[in-house]
Short mmCIF file of C-alpha atoms in Angstrom, two decimals:
data_model
loop_
_atom_site.label_atom_id
_atom_site.label_comp_id
_atom_site.label_asym_id
_atom_site.label_seq_id
_atom_site.Cartn_x
_atom_site.Cartn_y
_atom_site.Cartn_z
CA MET A 1 -154.21 42.50 9.44
CA MET A 2 -151.27 41.24 11.49
CA LYS A 3 -150.42 44.80 12.62
CA ARG A 4 -154.02 45.36 13.69
CA ALA A 5 -154.01 42.10 15.68
CA ILE A 6 -150.78 43.07 17.45
CA THR A 7 -152.22 46.51 18.29
CA LEU A 8 -155.39 44.88 19.67
CA VAL A 9 -153.34 42.52 21.87
CA PHE A 10 -151.31 45.48 23.13
CA VAL A 11 -154.47 47.45 24.00
CA MET A 12 -156.01 44.41 25.73
CA THR A 13 -152.79 43.97 27.75
CA LEU A 14 -153.00 47.57 28.91
CA MET A 15 -156.64 47.11 29.85
CA LEU A 16 -155.85 44.00 31.83
CA SER A 17 -153.12 45.83 33.76
CA ALA A 18 -155.36 48.80 34.64
CA LYS A 19 -157.01 48.81 38.05
CA ASP A 20 -159.72 50.86 39.76
CA TYR A 21 -158.21 51.80 43.12
CA THR A 22 -161.33 53.69 44.21
CA LYS A 23 -162.65 50.30 45.36
CA ASN A 24 -159.66 49.82 47.66
CA PRO A 25 -160.44 50.79 51.31
CA GLU A 26 -156.86 52.04 51.83
CA THR A 27 -157.13 54.28 48.80
CA VAL A 28 -160.50 55.61 49.97
CA SER A 29 -158.93 56.55 53.32
CA PHE A 30 -156.00 58.09 51.45
CA MET A 31 -158.36 60.21 49.31
CA ASN A 32 -160.26 61.30 52.42
CA ASP A 33 -157.02 62.63 53.91
CA LEU A 34 -156.22 64.56 50.73
CA VAL A 35 -159.71 66.09 50.62
CA GLN A 36 -159.50 67.15 54.28
CA LYS A 37 -155.87 68.27 54.44
CA SER A 38 -155.13 69.62 50.98
CA ASP A 39 -158.48 70.85 49.66
CA PHE A 40 -158.63 68.41 46.75
CA LYS A 41 -162.00 67.66 45.23
CA ARG A 42 -163.13 64.06 45.55
CA ASP A 43 -164.22 63.76 41.93
CA GLU A 44 -160.76 64.73 40.61
CA LEU A 45 -159.11 62.19 42.92
CA GLU A 46 -161.56 59.47 41.92
CA LYS A 47 -160.80 60.20 38.29
CA LEU A 48 -157.07 59.77 38.98
CA PHE A 49 -157.40 56.54 40.95
CA SER A 50 -160.11 54.91 38.86
CA ASN A 51 -157.68 53.90 36.11
CA VAL A 52 -154.20 53.09 37.44
CA GLU A 53 -151.87 51.07 35.27
CA VAL A 54 -150.32 48.60 37.75
CA GLN A 55 -146.53 48.67 37.46
CA ASP A 56 -145.64 45.01 38.04
CA SER A 57 -141.93 45.42 37.31
CA ALA A 58 -141.66 48.20 39.92
CA LEU A 59 -143.62 46.10 42.41
CA ARG A 60 -141.31 43.11 42.00
CA ALA A 61 -138.38 45.20 43.24
CA PHE A 62 -140.06 45.80 46.60
CA ARG A 63 -141.69 42.45 47.29
CA PRO A 64 -139.84 40.22 49.78
CA ARG A 65 -137.49 37.93 47.89
CA ALA A 66 -137.91 34.23 48.55
CA LYS A 67 -134.67 32.46 49.39
CA THR A 68 -134.10 29.80 46.77
CA GLN A 69 -131.19 27.50 46.03
CA LYS A 70 -129.58 28.28 42.67
CA THR A 71 -129.15 25.41 40.24
CA PRO A 72 -125.72 24.62 38.73
CA GLU A 73 -127.02 26.05 35.43
CA GLN A 74 -128.01 29.34 37.11
CA ILE A 75 -124.62 29.59 38.83
CA ALA A 76 -122.85 29.00 35.50
CA ALA A 77 -124.98 31.69 33.83
CA LEU A 78 -124.16 34.18 36.60
CA LYS A 79 -120.44 33.48 36.28
CA LYS A 80 -120.65 34.09 32.55
CA ARG A 81 -122.59 37.32 33.03
CA TYR A 82 -120.35 38.64 35.81
CA PRO A 83 -116.63 38.03 35.21
CA LYS A 84 -114.36 37.24 38.12
CA TYR A 85 -114.07 40.74 39.52
CA GLY A 86 -114.48 42.06 43.03
CA ALA A 87 -117.66 43.93 43.95
CA TRP A 88 -116.04 47.35 43.46
CA ASP A 89 -114.60 46.32 40.08
CA ARG A 90 -118.09 45.45 38.88
CA TYR A 91 -119.78 48.48 40.42
CA SER A 92 -117.30 51.10 39.25
CA LYS A 93 -116.93 49.75 35.72
CA SER A 94 -120.20 51.31 34.58
CA LYS A 95 -120.25 54.30 36.94
CA ILE A 96 -116.82 55.84 36.21
CA SER A 97 -116.18 55.19 32.53
CA ASP A 98 -114.13 57.51 30.30
CA SER A 99 -117.31 58.23 28.36
CA ARG A 100 -119.14 59.36 31.50
CA VAL A 101 -116.22 61.58 32.48
CA GLN A 102 -116.21 63.31 29.08
CA LYS A 103 -119.98 63.71 29.10
CA GLY A 104 -119.67 65.29 32.55
CA VAL A 105 -117.21 67.84 31.20
CA ASP A 106 -119.50 68.54 28.24
CA PHE A 107 -122.52 68.92 30.54
CA ILE A 108 -120.72 71.47 32.73
CA LYS A 109 -119.62 73.44 29.66
CA LYS A 110 -123.15 73.40 28.24
CA HIS A 111 -124.57 74.79 31.49
CA GLN A 112 -121.52 76.78 32.54
CA GLU A 113 -123.40 79.94 33.56
CA THR A 114 -125.79 77.98 35.80
CA PHE A 115 -122.95 75.99 37.40
CA GLU A 116 -121.01 79.17 38.18
CA LYS A 117 -124.03 80.84 39.80
CA VAL A 118 -124.92 77.69 41.76
CA GLU A 119 -121.35 77.14 42.95
CA LYS A 120 -121.18 80.74 44.15
CA LYS A 121 -124.50 80.53 45.99
CA TYR A 122 -124.27 77.04 47.55
CA ALA A 123 -120.48 76.52 47.74
CA VAL A 124 -120.71 72.95 46.40
CA PRO A 125 -118.17 72.15 43.63
CA LYS A 126 -119.70 71.83 40.17
CA GLU A 127 -117.92 68.55 39.45
CA TYR A 128 -119.71 66.83 42.35
CA ILE A 129 -123.11 68.11 41.22
CA ALA A 130 -122.35 66.95 37.67
CA ALA A 131 -121.14 63.56 38.93
CA ILE A 132 -124.42 62.97 40.78
CA ILE A 133 -126.42 63.88 37.67
CA GLY A 134 -124.17 61.61 35.59
CA ILE A 135 -124.72 58.62 37.85
CA GLU A 136 -128.41 59.26 38.51
CA SER A 137 -129.63 59.98 34.98
CA ALA A 138 -126.66 59.90 32.56
CA TYR A 139 -126.82 63.71 32.43
CA GLY A 140 -130.53 63.74 31.75
CA VAL A 141 -130.60 61.04 29.06
CA ASN A 142 -132.25 58.49 31.35
CA VAL A 143 -134.68 60.17 33.74
CA GLY A 144 -136.92 57.10 33.82
CA LYS A 145 -139.69 55.51 31.76
CA TYR A 146 -142.23 54.73 34.50
CA PRO A 147 -145.39 56.85 34.95
CA VAL A 148 -144.77 58.28 38.42
CA PHE A 149 -148.41 58.47 39.53
CA ASP A 150 -149.12 54.87 38.52
CA THR A 151 -145.82 53.66 39.99
CA LEU A 152 -146.35 55.32 43.36
CA SER A 153 -150.00 54.20 43.47
CA THR A 154 -148.95 50.61 42.75
CA LEU A 155 -146.27 50.69 45.44
CA ALA A 156 -148.57 52.45 47.90
CA PHE A 157 -151.51 50.06 47.66
CA GLU A 158 -150.22 46.72 46.37
CA LYS A 159 -148.67 44.63 49.16
CA ASN A 160 -144.91 45.11 49.47
CA ARG A 161 -142.32 45.79 52.17
CA ARG A 162 -142.47 49.62 51.84
CA ASN A 163 -146.18 50.44 51.54
CA LYS A 164 -146.19 53.19 54.18
CA PHE A 165 -143.16 54.92 52.66
CA PHE A 166 -144.74 54.99 49.20
CA GLN A 167 -148.09 56.20 50.53
CA LYS A 168 -146.27 59.23 51.97
CA GLU A 169 -144.40 59.77 48.69
CA LEU A 170 -147.65 59.50 46.71
CA MET A 171 -149.27 62.06 49.00
CA LYS A 172 -146.36 64.46 48.43
CA PHE A 173 -146.45 63.87 44.67
CA ILE A 174 -150.15 64.66 44.37
CA GLN A 175 -149.73 67.77 46.52
CA LEU A 176 -146.78 68.83 44.34
CA SER A 177 -148.90 68.49 41.22
CA ARG A 178 -151.08 71.24 42.65
CA THR A 179 -148.36 73.60 43.88
CA GLU A 180 -146.10 73.12 40.82
CA LYS A 181 -149.02 73.07 38.36
CA PHE A 182 -148.45 69.81 36.48
CA ASN A 183 -150.66 66.90 35.48
CA PRO A 184 -149.65 63.97 37.74
CA LYS A 185 -150.42 61.56 34.90
CA ASN A 186 -147.83 63.17 32.62
CA VAL A 187 -144.67 62.75 34.73
CA TYR A 188 -142.25 59.86 34.20
CA GLY A 189 -139.47 58.68 36.49
CA SER A 190 -137.69 55.67 37.95
CA TYR A 191 -139.18 52.33 39.02
CA ALA A 192 -139.37 53.79 42.56
CA GLY A 193 -141.00 57.09 41.54
CA ALA A 194 -137.86 59.27 41.52
CA ILE A 195 -138.03 62.34 39.29
CA GLY A 196 -135.75 64.42 37.09
CA LEU A 197 -132.02 64.72 36.37
CA GLY A 198 -131.13 64.17 40.03
CA GLN A 199 -133.80 61.50 40.64
CA PHE A 200 -135.50 63.16 43.62
CA MET A 201 -138.30 61.39 45.43
CA PRO A 202 -141.35 63.68 45.88
CA SER A 203 -140.55 64.36 49.55
CA ASN A 204 -137.02 65.47 48.61
CA TYR A 205 -138.45 67.49 45.75
CA GLU A 206 -140.43 69.44 48.33
CA ALA A 207 -137.63 69.64 50.91
CA TYR A 208 -134.71 70.57 48.64
CA GLY A 209 -136.13 71.60 45.26
CA VAL A 210 -135.15 75.05 43.97
CA ASP A 211 -136.76 77.22 41.29
CA PHE A 212 -133.43 78.50 40.00
CA ASN A 213 -134.56 79.75 36.61
CA GLY A 214 -137.24 81.93 38.22
CA ASP A 215 -140.22 80.68 36.22
CA GLY A 216 -142.31 80.16 39.36
CA ARG A 217 -142.07 76.35 39.28
CA ILE A 218 -139.59 73.74 40.49
CA THR A 219 -138.98 71.55 37.44
CA LEU A 220 -136.31 68.97 38.10
CA GLN A 221 -136.37 67.78 34.50
CA ARG A 222 -134.72 71.12 33.62
CA ALA A 223 -130.99 71.53 34.14
CA GLU A 224 -131.09 74.89 35.96
CA ASP A 225 -133.48 73.70 38.67
CA ALA A 226 -131.88 70.25 38.93
CA ILE A 227 -128.33 71.60 39.33
CA ALA A 228 -129.37 74.07 42.03
CA SER A 229 -131.58 71.53 43.83
CA ILE A 230 -128.78 68.97 44.08
CA ALA A 231 -126.42 71.67 45.40
CA ASN A 232 -129.06 72.71 47.94
CA TYR A 233 -129.52 69.08 49.02
CA ILE A 234 -125.79 68.61 49.54
CA LYS A 235 -125.34 71.92 51.34
CA LEU A 236 -128.26 71.40 53.72
CA ASN A 237 -126.92 67.96 54.62
CA GLY A 238 -123.68 69.47 55.89
CA TRP A 239 -121.22 70.00 53.03
CA ARG A 240 -118.08 71.79 54.24
CA ASN A 241 -116.70 74.10 51.60
CA GLY A 242 -112.98 73.70 50.96
CA GLU A 243 -112.63 70.43 52.86
CA PRO A 244 -111.58 67.16 51.15
CA VAL A 245 -113.85 64.19 50.51
CA ALA A 246 -111.63 61.09 50.59
CA THR A 247 -108.08 59.86 50.09
CA ARG A 248 -106.53 56.46 49.38
CA VAL A 249 -104.64 54.90 52.31
CA GLY A 250 -102.20 52.03 52.62
CA TYR A 251 -102.16 49.09 55.04
CA GLU A 252 -100.23 45.86 55.41
CA GLY A 253 -101.61 42.85 53.57
CA MET A 254 -104.09 42.24 50.76
CA ARG A 255 -107.39 41.93 52.61
CA PHE A 256 -108.37 44.43 55.31
CA LYS A 257 -110.01 43.22 58.53
CA ALA A 258 -108.23 45.18 61.26
CA TYR A 259 -111.01 47.73 61.89
CA GLU A 260 -114.70 48.07 61.19
CA THR A 261 -115.31 49.76 57.85
CA GLY A 262 -118.25 51.72 56.42
CA TYR A 263 -119.51 55.30 56.28
CA ARG A 264 -121.30 55.13 59.65
CA LYS A 265 -118.25 54.30 61.81
CA THR A 266 -115.84 57.16 62.60
CA TYR A 267 -112.30 57.20 64.03
CA SER A 268 -109.69 59.74 64.97
CA ARG A 269 -106.67 59.12 62.77
CA ALA A 270 -104.55 58.47 65.89
CA GLN A 271 -106.71 55.42 66.64
CA LEU A 272 -105.87 53.74 63.35
CA LYS A 273 -102.53 52.00 63.68
CA GLY A 274 -100.69 50.89 60.57
CA ILE A 275 -102.82 53.00 58.19
CA ARG A 276 -101.38 55.97 56.34
CA PRO A 277 -102.58 58.17 53.45
CA LYS A 278 -100.69 57.51 50.23
CA VAL A 279 -100.33 61.27 49.64
CA LYS A 280 -100.26 64.22 52.03
CA TRP A 281 -103.77 64.83 53.34
CA ASP A 282 -104.53 67.96 55.35
CA TYR A 283 -107.58 66.91 57.30
CA SER A 284 -107.84 66.79 61.09
CA GLY A 285 -111.44 65.65 61.50
CA LYS A 286 -112.71 62.17 62.20
CA VAL A 287 -112.55 59.71 59.33
CA ARG A 288 -114.43 56.71 58.04
CA LEU A 289 -112.66 53.65 56.67
CA ILE A 290 -114.08 52.83 53.25
CA LYS A 291 -113.20 49.39 51.92
CA LEU A 292 -113.56 48.68 48.20
CA ASN A 293 -113.50 45.00 47.40
CA ARG A 294 -111.37 44.19 44.37
CA GLU A 295 -110.69 40.79 42.84
CA LYS A 296 -107.28 40.27 44.48
CA TYR A 297 -107.15 42.84 47.27
CA ASP A 298 -109.13 45.39 49.29
CA GLU A 299 -108.65 49.02 48.38
CA LEU A 300 -108.85 51.24 51.48
CA TRP A 301 -109.73 54.93 51.77
CA TYR A 302 -110.25 57.56 54.42
CA GLY A 303 -113.64 59.24 54.06
CA ALA A 304 -114.03 62.74 55.48
CA LYS A 305 -117.21 64.50 56.62
CA ASN A 306 -118.00 65.47 53.02
CA PHE A 307 -117.90 61.78 52.04
CA PHE A 308 -120.61 61.12 54.63
CA VAL A 309 -122.64 64.02 53.21
CA ILE A 310 -122.73 62.34 49.80
CA THR A 311 -124.13 59.19 51.44
CA ARG A 312 -127.14 61.26 52.51
CA TYR A 313 -128.08 61.39 48.82
CA ASN A 314 -127.80 57.62 48.50
CA HIS A 315 -127.01 55.51 51.56
CA SER A 316 -124.15 53.55 50.03
CA ALA A 317 -120.39 53.86 50.45
CA TYR A 318 -119.89 52.55 46.91
CA TYR A 319 -122.27 55.20 45.57
CA ALA A 320 -120.47 58.00 47.43
CA MET A 321 -117.09 56.74 46.26
CA SER A 322 -118.25 56.56 42.65
CA VAL A 323 -119.48 60.16 42.91
CA HIS A 324 -116.14 61.22 44.40
CA GLN A 325 -114.02 59.44 41.82
CA LEU A 326 -116.16 60.56 38.89
CA ALA A 327 -116.07 64.16 40.17
CA THR A 328 -112.28 64.01 40.59
CA LYS A 329 -111.84 62.76 37.03
CA ILE A 330 -114.22 65.36 35.64
CA ALA A 331 -112.27 68.13 37.40
CA ALA A 332 -108.95 66.77 36.09
CA LYS A 333 -110.31 66.48 32.56
CA MET A 334 -111.57 70.06 32.64
CA LYS A 335 -108.09 71.30 33.55
CA GLU A 336 -106.66 69.49 30.52
CA GLU A 337 -109.08 71.10 28.07
#
């Protein structure tokens, strides 16, 4: 009896969270565009949008955050949750673990033939492709638990700071369901609607996706297509084969404030007084200064053009550095084995 009651509550919760978007004027306009531009039938679209499970947890991530004063109790709880590390210490702890390095090596070995073919075709090192997959989806273990159609519909039509962006992504996703022959209701991804091992948004799926296994479909949940698609993404964004990505540099002091840092700002090395690579670095192009905040000091790096290319995948210097360091450790580990 208790089990039945719990099941009934669960079903009622689902029903309460479902919404008929065909009554929403924005959705009606959206469906009109699909019917006119992509030859969809209105009845199939109305069937899709008549029962959307609103993804509240995804929506919360994109609603404007109210500025509130934290209580002493909340501050104490945060200090307990996050030990006294610098921002990079916290960020890198989960991204570049020994376990993730080993799993990256194992993933490359498992898909060795695909990696070799992809590396030959796209000239992007396998360890960087594997590092991106490791950080994005833990090598395919965590591709996301959110229904992509419902997530994108929620973010497209419920008020939030990125409605227009998600309407475009939803349009691409529905169009992809036709060209790639899948049921849009059966695909799961991230809280933002990203798909597959490399967590591509639908627009990137269309722009960079590759059918590498030759089955006539781009399926980014499959390793062959995901590996090639990530390599294609990196190559088309300007990867320079054979050039370095980043190197650690030294400076005087413990905290660095002498020059503007970040992946957007570039310098010739001659401009940067008092900064020197810790090891020989054969690179003559312009560099970025990448500052990693640690608990007691700032770690400083030169970022080359290829470092900037990685930020095109995710616009974050910390993300690009975690990819670089994970890739470097994967490559070193592979040489040991």
